[in-house]
Amino acid sequence: MWLYVILLLVLLLLAFWSFFSSKSPNPFSVDVRRPPAPLVTDKDIRKKVLKQAFSADKVPQNLDAIVVGSGFGGLAAAVVLSKAGKRVLVLEQHSRVGGCCHTFSKKGFEFDTGIHYIGRMQTNSPARILLDQLTEGQLQWAKMPDVFDAVILGEPGNGKTYRLHSGTKEYYEELKKQFPGEDAAIEKFAKLIKTVAHRNAFVPILKLLPLPVAKLLSKTGLLGWFSPFIKMAPRSLSEVVNELTTNEELRAVFCYIFPTYGTLPSNTSFSLHAILVDHFLKGGWYPSGGASEIAFHTIPIIKRAGGAVLTKAMVQNILLDSEGKAYGVSVMKGQQLVNVFAPIVISDAGIFNTYERLLPEAARALPGIQASLCMVEHGLGGLTVFIGIVGSKEELGLEATNYYIYPENNLEKLMKHYLAASRDEAAKNIPLMYVTSPSAKDPTWEERFPGKSTLIVVSCAQYKWFEEWKDERASKRGVEYEGLKDTFVNSIMETIFKLYPAIKDKIEYVSAGTPLTNQHYLLAPKGEMYGADHGLLRLQAEVIATMRSQTPIPNLYLTGQDVFFCGFVGALYGAILCASSVLQRNLFLDLMQLTKAVQAKDSKKND
C-alpha cells in the first residue's frame, strides 16, 4: 500500500515539475534590479503614470492580453506577462490605478486605502526578490520598529498591552516574558506555526495540476499524510488554541491577527492563521513613499512592452465567441460601449464580479461556474476611518507600531455579539480596531508633508447595515447615512483619544469608509475587505484545487486574492499562478532558480 502511495505522489510531483513544458520565455531569467532612483513627488509625472483615462485611441494594437482591474493581482500578472514579451492592457474602473494599493489626498493629507504593512520583506527573501523583479528594484521598503504590533485588551491606558517583537526567536521569547508560566503553550504554538506554515507547497501544486487530477488527489485524503498544512486545514484556530492553554489573554494574543484575513477564530483554519503569523515573525515593512509607489513602479514595465494601464474604464462584459471562448471586453465610455479584443482575458475583479456580473447570462449557468460559486461566500465588509492631524509624529506622540485594540479578551464573543447586533447597537460597541500611522512608518513623509500626520483605523461592518443606501450616489447618500457613519466614527474616536491623547485638539480631517465605500471604489460586491470569505470551507483541499486561475471559459483566467489567499502577498502569488497558466510555464520553479542565483550573487558581493 505504502509503495503505491509513494509512487502516486512521485508521479504527481513529476507532473507538477514538467506540466508546463512551454516555449514561452522565462520572465525571471535575469536579475533586473538597478539602483533605486530618488522618490518622484512631481504631481504631473505621477498623474501621467497613475491616472491615464481610457479612450479608444489609447488602446494599443495587437494586444496579447487584457486584464480587468488594477489591484496588485492584476498589475503583477500584467508585469510578468510583459516581462515574457506580451502586450497587455490593464483596465481600471476607478480614476486611479492600484485597487487597495492606491492612495488619495484630502486637505493636504495622503491616505493609504489597504496596504498598511507587509511581512517577509527583508533583503533577499523570496517575496522581496520577486517584488524587486516586478519593480526593477525601485520599490523600497522601510522596516518597522522592533515592536511592530501591540495588542491592547481593554481600554487604552487601563487595559493590558502585549507587544509582538520582530525576529523568530524574539517573537516567542518576549511572549514568554509577558506570560510567565505559559512557556510550554507558547513553545507548542511556535512549533505548530513552523510545521504548518513551512509545509504548504501542496497549495500551488493543487492549483497547477490538471483539475481532475487535483480533485482526485484531494478526495483520496493522502495529502494530509504528507502536508501538515492540509492536515491541519480543517481544524479551527479556536479549537487548536484552546487545547494549548486555558489562559484567556494568551488565547487572545495567539489569535490577535485574525482581522488581517477577516474571519472569526471559530471559522478560521489554523493553517491559514499559521501562514499569517509566520509571515510577520521577522517583523513588518512599509513601502517608502506610500502604497501608491507599488503601482507607480510596475506600470512602466507594462508600457515598455507595448501595453497600457488605463483608468475610468468600466468593463461591462467579457466577450465570448460562438464557441464560448473569451476574446475581449466591452468598456463603457460615456454612453457608448467600446469593444477591445485580445486572445486572453484576465480578471482581477474577483470571482463574484467575474462570474455573476461580467459573463453573459448563458455562461453564468455553466456547471463549472456554478460549482465554483457554490464553494465560496462573500467576505466580511470593511469599515475604515481616515484621520488627518496637524503636527509631527514627535509632537503628537504617534508611533510606527500598529495597535490591535479589543475591549476584552474573549475575541469570539465580542465579534459574534457585534455582527448579530442592530446597526445602531453595533455602532456603539465596536469589538476591534486596528490603528496605524502611515506618516510615522514612512521615512519620506516629513519631507513630503512637513508638520502633518495621519492615522488610519480599520474595523469591520455588516454590509446589510448600510445596504439601504447602495443605490445612492457616493458622497450624496443623505443625512441618515452620514449620521450612522458619524456614530461609528465617534465611538472609534473615543478610543483613539485614549490611545493618543495629544491629537484631540489637532485634528483637521476625519472621514469614514463603509462597505458601500468599498463597493463603489473597489467594486467589492458586498463591501468585502479580502474578496471571497477565508473561512474553514475555503481551506478544504478540494476548494483549494478548484479556486484556481483557469476557468471553465476558455481563454478566461482569474488572478488575485480569490485565486490564492488574501492580502498583498496572497494577491501576488495569485498573479504568479495566473501567469503560469497563461504562459504554460511553471514560474514557481523559475523564481526558485532566480532566488538562489540572486542570493548567491549578493553573498559573494558581501564577502
Coordinates of C-alpha atoms in Angstrom, one line a residue:
M1 CA 0.0 0.0 0.0
W2 CA 2.7 2.5 1.0
L3 CA 4.6 1.7 -2.1
Y4 CA 1.6 2.7 -4.3
V5 CA 1.0 5.8 -2.3
I6 CA 4.7 6.9 -2.6
L7 CA 4.7 6.1 -6.3
L8 CA 1.5 8.1 -6.9
L9 CA 2.9 11.1 -5.1
V10 CA 6.2 10.9 -7.0
L11 CA 4.3 10.8 -10.3
L12 CA 2.2 13.8 -9.3
L13 CA 5.2 15.8 -8.2
L14 CA 6.9 15.0 -11.6
A15 CA 3.7 16.1 -13.3
F16 CA 3.9 19.4 -11.3
W17 CA 7.5 19.8 -12.3
S18 CA 7.1 19.1 -16.0
F19 CA 3.4 20.0 -16.6
F20 CA 4.3 23.4 -18.1
S21 CA 6.8 22.4 -20.9
S22 CA 6.4 25.8 -22.5
K23 CA 8.1 27.6 -25.3
S24 CA 7.3 30.9 -23.5
P25 CA 10.4 32.8 -22.4
N26 CA 11.3 32.8 -18.7
P27 CA 10.3 36.2 -17.4
F28 CA 12.7 35.7 -14.4
S29 CA 15.7 34.6 -16.4
V30 CA 17.9 37.5 -15.2
D31 CA 18.1 39.8 -12.2
V32 CA 16.7 43.2 -13.3
R33 CA 17.4 45.1 -10.2
R34 CA 19.0 48.5 -10.6
P35 CA 19.9 51.2 -8.1
P36 CA 16.8 52.9 -6.8
A37 CA 16.0 56.4 -8.3
P38 CA 15.0 59.3 -6.0
L39 CA 11.3 59.4 -5.0
V40 CA 9.2 61.1 -7.6
T41 CA 7.0 63.7 -6.0
D42 CA 6.1 65.8 -9.0
K43 CA 2.2 65.6 -9.2
D44 CA 2.1 65.9 -13.0
I45 CA 4.5 63.0 -13.5
R46 CA 2.7 60.8 -11.1
K47 CA -0.7 61.7 -12.6
K48 CA 0.6 60.7 -16.1
V49 CA 1.5 57.3 -14.8
L50 CA -1.3 56.6 -12.4
K51 CA -4.3 58.4 -13.9
Q52 CA -4.4 57.8 -17.7
A53 CA -8.1 57.8 -18.5
F54 CA -9.4 55.3 -21.0
S55 CA -10.2 56.2 -24.6
A56 CA -10.3 54.1 -27.7
D57 CA -7.3 55.8 -29.3
K58 CA -5.1 54.9 -26.2
V59 CA -5.7 51.1 -26.6
P60 CA -2.5 49.5 -28.1
Q61 CA -2.8 47.5 -31.3
N62 CA -2.3 43.7 -31.4
L63 CA -2.9 43.0 -27.7
D64 CA -1.9 39.7 -26.3
A65 CA -4.0 40.0 -23.1
I66 CA -6.5 42.3 -21.3
V67 CA -6.5 42.5 -17.5
V68 CA -9.7 43.7 -15.8
G69 CA -8.8 45.5 -12.6
S70 CA -5.6 47.1 -11.4
G71 CA -5.4 45.7 -7.9
F72 CA -1.9 44.2 -7.3
G73 CA -3.1 40.8 -8.5
G74 CA -3.9 42.4 -11.9
L75 CA -0.8 44.6 -12.1
A76 CA 1.5 41.8 -11.1
A77 CA 0.1 39.4 -13.6
A78 CA 0.4 42.1 -16.3
V79 CA 4.0 42.8 -15.4
V80 CA 5.0 39.1 -15.5
L81 CA 3.4 38.7 -18.9
S82 CA 5.0 41.9 -20.1
K83 CA 8.4 40.6 -19.0
A84 CA 7.6 37.5 -21.1
G85 CA 7.2 39.7 -24.2
K86 CA 3.4 40.1 -24.1
R87 CA 1.5 43.3 -24.9
V88 CA -1.0 43.8 -22.1
L89 CA -3.8 46.3 -21.5
V90 CA -4.9 46.8 -17.8
L91 CA -8.4 48.4 -17.4
E92 CA -9.3 50.1 -14.1
Q93 CA -12.8 51.4 -13.4
H94 CA -11.6 53.9 -10.8
S95 CA -10.0 57.2 -11.6
R96 CA -6.6 56.0 -10.3
V97 CA -4.7 52.8 -10.5
G98 CA -3.9 50.3 -7.7
G99 CA -7.0 48.9 -6.1
C100 CA -6.1 48.6 -2.4
C101 CA -2.7 49.9 -3.3
H102 CA -4.0 53.3 -4.3
T103 CA -3.8 56.4 -2.1
F104 CA -6.0 59.5 -2.0
S105 CA -5.4 63.1 -0.8
K106 CA -7.7 65.3 1.2
K107 CA -6.9 68.7 2.7
G108 CA -3.2 68.2 2.2
F109 CA -3.1 64.7 3.8
E110 CA -2.4 61.5 2.0
F111 CA -4.1 58.3 3.0
D112 CA -3.5 54.6 2.2
T113 CA -6.6 52.5 1.4
G114 CA -5.4 49.0 2.0
I115 CA -1.6 48.3 2.2
H116 CA -0.7 49.0 5.9
Y117 CA 2.3 46.7 6.4
I118 CA 3.8 43.6 4.8
G119 CA 5.9 40.8 6.3
R120 CA 9.0 39.0 4.9
M121 CA 10.4 42.0 3.0
Q122 CA 13.9 41.6 4.3
T123 CA 16.6 41.7 1.7
N124 CA 16.9 38.6 -0.4
S125 CA 13.8 36.9 1.0
P126 CA 11.9 35.1 -1.8
A127 CA 9.0 37.5 -1.7
R128 CA 11.3 40.6 -1.7
I129 CA 13.3 39.2 -4.7
L130 CA 10.0 38.6 -6.6
L131 CA 8.8 42.2 -5.9
D132 CA 12.2 43.5 -6.8
Q133 CA 11.9 41.8 -10.2
L134 CA 8.4 43.3 -10.7
T135 CA 9.6 46.8 -9.9
E136 CA 13.2 46.5 -11.1
G137 CA 14.4 47.2 -7.5
Q138 CA 12.7 50.7 -7.5
L139 CA 10.2 49.9 -4.7
Q140 CA 11.9 50.5 -1.4
W141 CA 10.7 49.1 2.0
A142 CA 11.1 50.7 5.4
K143 CA 11.5 48.4 8.4
M144 CA 9.0 49.0 11.2
P145 CA 10.2 49.1 14.8
D146 CA 11.2 46.0 16.8
V147 CA 7.8 46.0 18.4
F148 CA 5.8 46.1 15.1
D149 CA 2.4 45.1 16.6
A150 CA 0.9 45.6 20.0
V151 CA -2.4 44.1 21.4
I152 CA -4.5 46.0 23.9
L153 CA -7.1 44.0 25.8
G154 CA -9.4 46.5 27.4
E155 CA -9.4 50.3 27.3
P156 CA -6.1 52.1 26.2
G157 CA -4.4 53.4 29.3
N158 CA -6.3 51.0 31.6
G159 CA -6.2 47.6 29.8
K160 CA -3.3 45.3 29.4
T161 CA -0.9 45.8 26.4
Y162 CA 1.1 42.9 24.9
R163 CA 3.9 43.6 22.5
L164 CA 5.0 41.5 19.5
H165 CA 8.7 41.7 18.7
S166 CA 10.5 41.2 15.4
G167 CA 12.6 38.0 14.9
T168 CA 11.5 34.4 15.1
K169 CA 13.3 33.8 18.4
E170 CA 12.5 37.2 19.9
Y171 CA 8.8 36.9 19.0
Y172 CA 8.3 33.8 21.2
E173 CA 10.8 34.6 23.9
E174 CA 9.2 38.0 24.5
L175 CA 5.8 36.4 24.7
K176 CA 7.1 34.1 27.4
K177 CA 8.2 37.1 29.4
Q178 CA 4.8 38.6 29.1
F179 CA 3.0 35.3 30.0
P180 CA 5.1 33.7 32.8
G181 CA 4.2 30.1 33.4
E182 CA 3.0 29.6 29.8
D183 CA 6.3 28.5 28.2
A184 CA 5.0 25.1 27.2
A185 CA 1.9 26.5 25.5
I186 CA 4.0 29.1 23.6
E187 CA 6.6 26.6 22.5
K188 CA 3.8 24.2 21.2
F189 CA 2.3 27.2 19.4
A190 CA 5.6 28.1 17.8
K191 CA 6.3 24.5 16.7
L192 CA 2.8 24.2 15.1
I193 CA 3.2 27.6 13.3
K194 CA 6.6 26.5 11.9
T195 CA 5.5 23.0 10.9
V196 CA 2.3 24.1 9.2
A197 CA 3.4 27.3 7.5
H198 CA 6.7 25.9 6.1
R199 CA 5.0 22.8 4.6
N200 CA 2.4 24.4 2.3
A201 CA 3.9 23.5 -1.1
F202 CA 0.8 21.4 -1.9
V203 CA -1.3 24.6 -2.2
P204 CA 0.3 25.7 -5.5
I205 CA 0.7 22.1 -6.6
L206 CA -3.1 21.6 -6.3
K207 CA -3.8 24.8 -8.2
L208 CA -1.3 24.0 -11.1
L209 CA -2.1 20.3 -11.6
P210 CA -4.9 19.5 -14.1
L211 CA -8.1 19.9 -12.2
P212 CA -9.3 16.3 -12.5
V213 CA -6.0 15.1 -11.1
A214 CA -6.0 17.7 -8.3
K215 CA -9.6 16.8 -7.3
L216 CA -8.8 13.1 -7.3
L217 CA -5.7 13.7 -5.1
S218 CA -7.8 15.9 -2.8
K219 CA -10.5 13.2 -2.3
T220 CA -8.1 10.4 -1.5
G221 CA -7.1 12.0 1.7
L222 CA -3.4 11.2 1.0
L223 CA -2.3 14.9 1.1
G224 CA -2.8 15.1 4.8
W225 CA -0.2 12.4 5.3
F226 CA 2.4 14.4 3.6
S227 CA 1.4 18.0 4.2
P228 CA 0.8 19.4 7.7
F229 CA -0.8 22.4 6.1
I230 CA -3.5 20.2 4.5
K231 CA -3.8 18.0 7.6
M232 CA -4.4 21.0 9.9
A233 CA -6.6 22.9 7.5
P234 CA -10.0 21.5 8.8
R235 CA -9.2 22.4 12.4
S236 CA -10.3 25.8 13.6
L237 CA -8.0 28.4 15.2
S238 CA -10.2 28.4 18.3
E239 CA -10.0 24.6 18.6
V240 CA -6.2 24.5 18.4
V241 CA -5.5 27.5 20.7
N242 CA -8.0 26.3 23.3
E243 CA -6.1 23.0 23.5
L244 CA -2.8 24.8 24.1
T245 CA -3.8 27.0 27.1
T246 CA -6.6 27.9 29.5
N247 CA -5.2 31.5 29.8
E248 CA -7.8 33.7 28.1
E249 CA -5.4 36.5 27.4
L250 CA -2.8 34.3 25.9
R251 CA -5.5 32.8 23.7
A252 CA -6.5 36.3 22.6
V253 CA -2.8 37.2 21.7
F254 CA -2.4 33.9 19.8
C255 CA -5.5 34.9 17.8
Y256 CA -5.0 38.7 17.6
I257 CA -4.1 39.0 14.0
F258 CA -7.4 37.5 12.7
P259 CA -8.6 40.9 11.3
T260 CA -5.9 40.5 8.6
Y261 CA -7.9 37.8 6.9
G262 CA -11.4 38.7 8.2
T263 CA -12.8 35.5 9.7
L264 CA -13.6 34.7 13.3
P265 CA -11.3 32.3 15.2
S266 CA -14.0 29.6 15.3
N267 CA -14.3 29.7 11.5
T268 CA -10.6 30.2 10.7
S269 CA -8.4 27.4 9.5
F270 CA -5.4 27.1 11.8
S271 CA -3.4 26.6 8.6
L272 CA -4.3 30.0 7.2
H273 CA -3.6 31.6 10.6
A274 CA -0.2 29.9 10.7
I275 CA 0.8 31.4 7.4
L276 CA -0.1 34.9 8.6
V277 CA 1.7 34.5 12.0
D278 CA 4.8 33.1 10.2
H279 CA 4.6 35.9 7.6
F280 CA 5.2 38.6 10.3
L281 CA 7.7 36.7 12.5
K282 CA 10.5 38.8 11.1
G283 CA 8.6 42.0 11.7
G284 CA 6.7 44.4 9.4
W285 CA 7.7 46.6 6.5
Y286 CA 6.1 49.6 4.9
P287 CA 6.5 50.9 1.3
S288 CA 8.7 54.0 1.3
G289 CA 6.7 56.9 -0.3
G290 CA 3.4 55.2 0.4
A291 CA 1.3 52.4 -1.1
S292 CA 0.9 54.1 -4.5
E293 CA 4.6 53.5 -5.1
I294 CA 3.8 49.9 -5.8
A295 CA 1.7 50.7 -8.8
F296 CA 3.9 53.6 -9.8
H297 CA 6.9 51.3 -10.3
T298 CA 5.1 48.4 -12.1
I299 CA 3.3 50.4 -14.8
P300 CA 6.5 51.5 -16.7
I301 CA 7.4 47.8 -17.3
I302 CA 3.9 47.2 -18.8
K303 CA 4.2 50.2 -21.1
R304 CA 7.7 49.4 -22.2
A305 CA 6.4 46.1 -23.6
G306 CA 3.9 48.0 -25.7
G307 CA 1.0 47.7 -23.2
A308 CA -1.0 50.3 -21.3
V309 CA -2.8 50.9 -17.9
L310 CA -5.9 53.0 -18.3
T311 CA -8.4 54.3 -15.7
K312 CA -12.1 55.2 -15.8
A313 CA -12.6 52.1 -17.9
M314 CA -15.7 50.4 -16.6
V315 CA -15.8 46.9 -18.1
Q316 CA -19.4 45.9 -18.8
N317 CA -19.0 42.5 -20.3
I318 CA -16.5 39.8 -21.1
L319 CA -17.0 39.0 -24.8
L320 CA -17.4 35.3 -25.8
D321 CA -17.4 34.0 -29.3
S322 CA -19.8 31.4 -30.8
E323 CA -17.7 28.6 -29.2
G324 CA -17.9 30.1 -25.8
K325 CA -14.3 31.4 -25.7
A326 CA -13.3 34.8 -24.3
Y327 CA -11.9 37.1 -26.9
G328 CA -12.2 40.6 -25.4
V329 CA -14.2 43.0 -23.2
S330 CA -16.8 45.8 -23.6
V331 CA -15.9 49.1 -21.9
M332 CA -18.4 51.8 -21.1
K333 CA -17.1 55.2 -22.4
G334 CA -19.7 57.9 -21.8
Q335 CA -22.9 56.5 -23.1
Q336 CA -21.2 54.1 -25.6
L337 CA -19.7 50.7 -25.4
V338 CA -16.2 50.3 -26.8
N339 CA -15.1 46.7 -27.6
V340 CA -11.5 45.8 -27.0
F341 CA -10.1 42.5 -28.3
A342 CA -7.4 40.1 -27.2
P343 CA -6.9 36.4 -27.2
I344 CA -6.5 36.2 -23.4
V345 CA -8.7 37.9 -20.8
I346 CA -7.6 38.0 -17.2
S347 CA -10.0 39.2 -14.4
D348 CA -8.7 40.7 -11.2
A349 CA -12.3 41.8 -10.4
G350 CA -12.9 38.8 -8.1
I351 CA -14.8 35.6 -8.6
F352 CA -18.2 37.1 -7.8
N353 CA -17.9 40.1 -10.2
T354 CA -16.4 37.9 -12.9
Y355 CA -18.9 35.0 -12.8
E356 CA -22.0 36.9 -11.8
R357 CA -21.7 40.3 -13.5
L358 CA -19.2 40.2 -16.3
L359 CA -20.1 36.9 -18.0
P360 CA -23.0 36.6 -20.4
E361 CA -26.1 35.0 -18.8
A362 CA -25.7 31.7 -20.6
A363 CA -22.1 31.3 -19.4
R364 CA -23.1 32.1 -15.8
A365 CA -25.2 29.0 -15.8
L366 CA -22.4 26.6 -16.8
P367 CA -22.0 23.7 -14.3
G368 CA -18.3 24.6 -13.7
I369 CA -19.2 28.2 -13.0
Q370 CA -22.0 27.3 -10.6
A371 CA -19.9 24.7 -8.9
S372 CA -17.2 27.2 -8.2
L373 CA -19.7 29.8 -6.9
C374 CA -21.2 27.2 -4.5
M375 CA -17.8 26.8 -2.8
V376 CA -17.4 30.5 -1.8
E377 CA -19.2 33.1 0.2
H378 CA -18.8 36.9 0.4
G379 CA -16.2 38.1 2.9
L380 CA -16.7 40.5 5.8
G381 CA -17.3 44.2 5.0
G382 CA -14.7 46.8 5.9
L383 CA -15.0 50.0 8.0
T384 CA -12.2 52.5 7.8
V385 CA -11.6 55.9 9.5
F386 CA -9.1 58.3 8.0
I387 CA -7.7 61.0 10.3
G388 CA -5.6 64.0 9.3
I389 CA -3.7 65.8 12.2
V390 CA -1.7 68.9 12.4
G391 CA 1.7 68.2 14.0
S392 CA 4.7 65.9 13.6
K393 CA 4.8 62.4 14.9
E394 CA 7.1 63.5 17.7
E395 CA 4.8 66.4 18.7
L396 CA 1.8 64.1 18.7
G397 CA 3.4 61.0 20.2
L398 CA 2.4 58.8 17.2
E399 CA 4.2 55.5 16.8
A400 CA 5.1 53.3 13.9
T401 CA 3.8 50.4 15.9
N402 CA 0.4 49.0 14.9
Y403 CA -2.2 48.6 17.6
Y404 CA -4.9 46.0 17.7
I405 CA -7.4 47.1 20.3
Y406 CA -10.1 44.7 21.8
P407 CA -12.4 45.7 24.7
E408 CA -11.9 42.3 26.3
N409 CA -10.1 39.0 25.9
N410 CA -12.9 36.9 24.5
L411 CA -12.5 37.9 20.9
E412 CA -15.0 35.3 19.6
K413 CA -17.7 36.5 21.9
L414 CA -17.1 40.2 21.1
M415 CA -17.3 39.6 17.3
K416 CA -20.4 37.4 17.4
H417 CA -22.3 39.9 19.6
Y418 CA -21.3 42.7 17.3
L419 CA -22.1 41.0 14.0
A420 CA -25.5 39.9 15.4
A421 CA -26.4 43.4 16.7
S422 CA -28.6 46.0 15.1
R423 CA -26.6 48.7 13.3
D424 CA -27.4 51.3 15.9
E425 CA -26.2 49.0 18.7
A426 CA -23.2 47.9 16.8
A427 CA -22.0 51.4 16.1
K428 CA -21.6 52.0 19.9
N429 CA -19.9 48.6 20.6
I430 CA -17.1 48.2 18.2
P431 CA -15.2 45.0 19.0
L432 CA -11.9 45.5 17.2
M433 CA -9.8 48.4 16.0
Y434 CA -6.6 48.2 14.0
V435 CA -4.8 51.5 14.5
T436 CA -1.9 52.5 12.3
S437 CA 0.0 55.7 11.4
P438 CA 1.3 55.7 7.8
S439 CA 3.0 59.0 8.5
A440 CA 5.0 57.5 11.3
K441 CA 6.0 54.5 9.3
D442 CA 7.1 56.3 6.1
P443 CA 10.6 57.7 6.2
T444 CA 9.8 60.1 3.3
W445 CA 6.7 61.5 5.0
E446 CA 8.2 64.5 6.8
E447 CA 9.9 65.7 3.6
R448 CA 6.6 65.4 1.6
F449 CA 4.1 66.6 4.3
P450 CA 6.0 68.6 6.9
G451 CA 4.1 69.4 10.1
K452 CA 1.3 66.9 9.3
S453 CA 0.4 63.4 10.4
T454 CA -2.2 60.7 9.7
L455 CA -3.9 57.8 11.5
I456 CA -6.0 55.1 9.9
V457 CA -8.3 52.9 11.9
V458 CA -9.7 49.7 10.3
S459 CA -12.6 47.7 11.7
C460 CA -15.4 45.6 10.1
A461 CA -19.1 46.1 9.5
Q462 CA -22.0 44.2 8.1
Y463 CA -23.0 45.1 4.5
K464 CA -26.7 44.9 5.5
W465 CA -26.3 47.7 8.0
F466 CA -25.7 50.1 5.0
E467 CA -27.4 48.3 2.2
E468 CA -30.5 50.6 2.0
W469 CA -28.2 53.3 0.6
K470 CA -26.4 51.2 -2.0
D471 CA -28.2 52.8 -4.9
E472 CA -27.5 56.4 -3.8
R473 CA -24.6 58.3 -5.3
A474 CA -21.3 58.2 -3.4
S475 CA -20.9 61.3 -1.1
K476 CA -24.6 62.1 -1.6
R477 CA -26.3 59.3 0.4
G478 CA -28.1 61.7 2.8
V479 CA -28.3 62.7 6.4
E480 CA -29.3 59.4 7.9
Y481 CA -26.4 57.6 6.2
E482 CA -24.0 60.3 7.4
G483 CA -25.4 60.1 10.8
L484 CA -24.9 56.4 11.1
K485 CA -21.3 56.8 9.9
D486 CA -20.8 59.5 12.5
T487 CA -22.0 57.2 15.3
F488 CA -19.4 54.7 14.3
V489 CA -16.7 57.4 13.9
N490 CA -17.5 59.0 17.3
S491 CA -17.3 55.6 19.0
I492 CA -13.9 54.9 17.4
M493 CA -12.6 58.3 18.2
E494 CA -13.3 58.0 21.9
T495 CA -10.9 55.0 22.0
I496 CA -8.3 56.7 19.8
F497 CA -8.1 59.8 22.1
K498 CA -7.3 57.4 24.9
L499 CA -4.5 55.9 22.9
Y500 CA -3.1 59.2 21.5
P501 CA -4.5 62.0 23.8
A502 CA -2.2 64.7 22.2
I503 CA -4.1 64.6 18.9
K504 CA -7.5 65.7 20.4
D505 CA -7.3 69.4 19.5
K506 CA -5.1 68.9 16.4
I507 CA -7.5 67.1 14.1
E508 CA -8.1 68.8 10.8
Y509 CA -9.8 66.0 8.8
V510 CA -11.9 62.9 9.6
S511 CA -13.7 60.7 7.1
A512 CA -15.0 57.2 7.2
G513 CA -15.4 54.5 4.6
T514 CA -18.1 51.8 4.9
P515 CA -18.8 48.6 3.0
L516 CA -20.6 50.9 0.4
T517 CA -17.3 52.8 0.0
N518 CA -15.5 49.5 -0.9
Q519 CA -18.4 48.7 -3.2
H520 CA -18.1 52.0 -5.0
Y521 CA -14.3 52.4 -5.3
L522 CA -13.2 48.8 -5.4
L523 CA -16.3 47.2 -6.8
A524 CA -16.4 44.8 -3.9
P525 CA -19.9 43.3 -4.3
K526 CA -20.7 43.3 -0.5
G527 CA -18.0 45.8 0.6
E528 CA -15.6 42.9 1.3
M529 CA -12.1 43.6 2.6
Y530 CA -10.5 40.4 1.3
G531 CA -12.6 39.1 -1.5
A532 CA -14.2 35.7 -1.1
D533 CA -14.5 34.6 2.6
H534 CA -11.5 32.8 4.0
G535 CA -13.3 30.6 6.5
L536 CA -12.9 26.9 7.0
L537 CA -14.6 26.0 3.8
R538 CA -12.1 27.9 1.7
L539 CA -9.2 25.8 3.1
Q540 CA -10.7 22.4 2.2
A541 CA -8.4 20.6 -0.2
E542 CA -11.0 20.3 -3.0
V543 CA -11.8 24.0 -2.7
I544 CA -8.1 24.9 -2.8
A545 CA -7.8 22.8 -6.0
T546 CA -11.0 24.4 -7.6
M547 CA -10.2 28.0 -6.7
R548 CA -7.6 28.4 -9.5
S549 CA -6.6 30.7 -12.3
Q550 CA -8.1 28.6 -15.1
T551 CA -11.8 29.0 -15.5
P552 CA -14.5 26.9 -17.3
I553 CA -14.4 29.6 -20.0
P554 CA -11.5 29.0 -22.5
N555 CA -9.1 32.0 -22.6
L556 CA -10.5 33.5 -19.4
Y557 CA -8.3 33.5 -16.3
L558 CA -8.6 34.8 -12.7
T559 CA -5.9 36.4 -10.7
G560 CA -5.5 38.0 -7.2
Q561 CA -6.8 37.1 -3.8
D562 CA -9.5 34.7 -4.9
V563 CA -7.0 32.5 -6.7
F564 CA -4.6 32.1 -3.7
F565 CA -5.2 33.7 -0.3
C566 CA -6.0 37.1 1.0
G567 CA -3.7 40.2 1.3
F568 CA -1.0 41.7 -0.7
V569 CA 1.3 38.7 -0.9
G570 CA -1.7 36.4 -1.4
A571 CA -2.7 38.5 -4.4
L572 CA 0.9 38.4 -5.6
Y573 CA 1.1 34.7 -5.6
G574 CA -2.4 34.5 -7.2
A575 CA -0.8 36.5 -10.1
I576 CA 2.1 34.1 -10.4
L577 CA -0.4 31.2 -10.6
C578 CA -2.3 33.1 -13.3
A579 CA 0.8 34.0 -15.3
S580 CA 2.0 30.4 -15.0
S581 CA -1.3 29.2 -16.5
V582 CA -1.3 31.8 -19.3
L583 CA 2.3 31.1 -20.3
Q584 CA 2.0 27.4 -19.7
R585 CA 5.2 27.6 -17.7
N586 CA 5.9 26.8 -14.0
L587 CA 7.0 30.2 -12.8
F588 CA 7.5 29.0 -9.3
L589 CA 10.4 26.9 -10.4
D590 CA 11.8 29.9 -12.4
L591 CA 11.5 32.0 -9.2
M592 CA 13.3 29.4 -7.1
Q593 CA 16.2 29.3 -9.5
L594 CA 16.4 33.1 -9.7
T595 CA 16.2 33.4 -5.9
K596 CA 19.2 31.0 -5.5
A597 CA 21.1 33.0 -8.1
V598 CA 20.4 36.4 -6.5
Q599 CA 21.2 35.2 -3.0
A600 CA 24.5 33.6 -4.3
K601 CA 25.4 36.8 -6.2
D602 CA 24.7 39.1 -3.2
S603 CA 26.5 36.7 -0.9
K604 CA 29.7 37.0 -3.0
K605 CA 29.3 40.8 -3.1
N606 CA 29.2 40.9 0.7
D607 CA 32.2 38.6 1.2

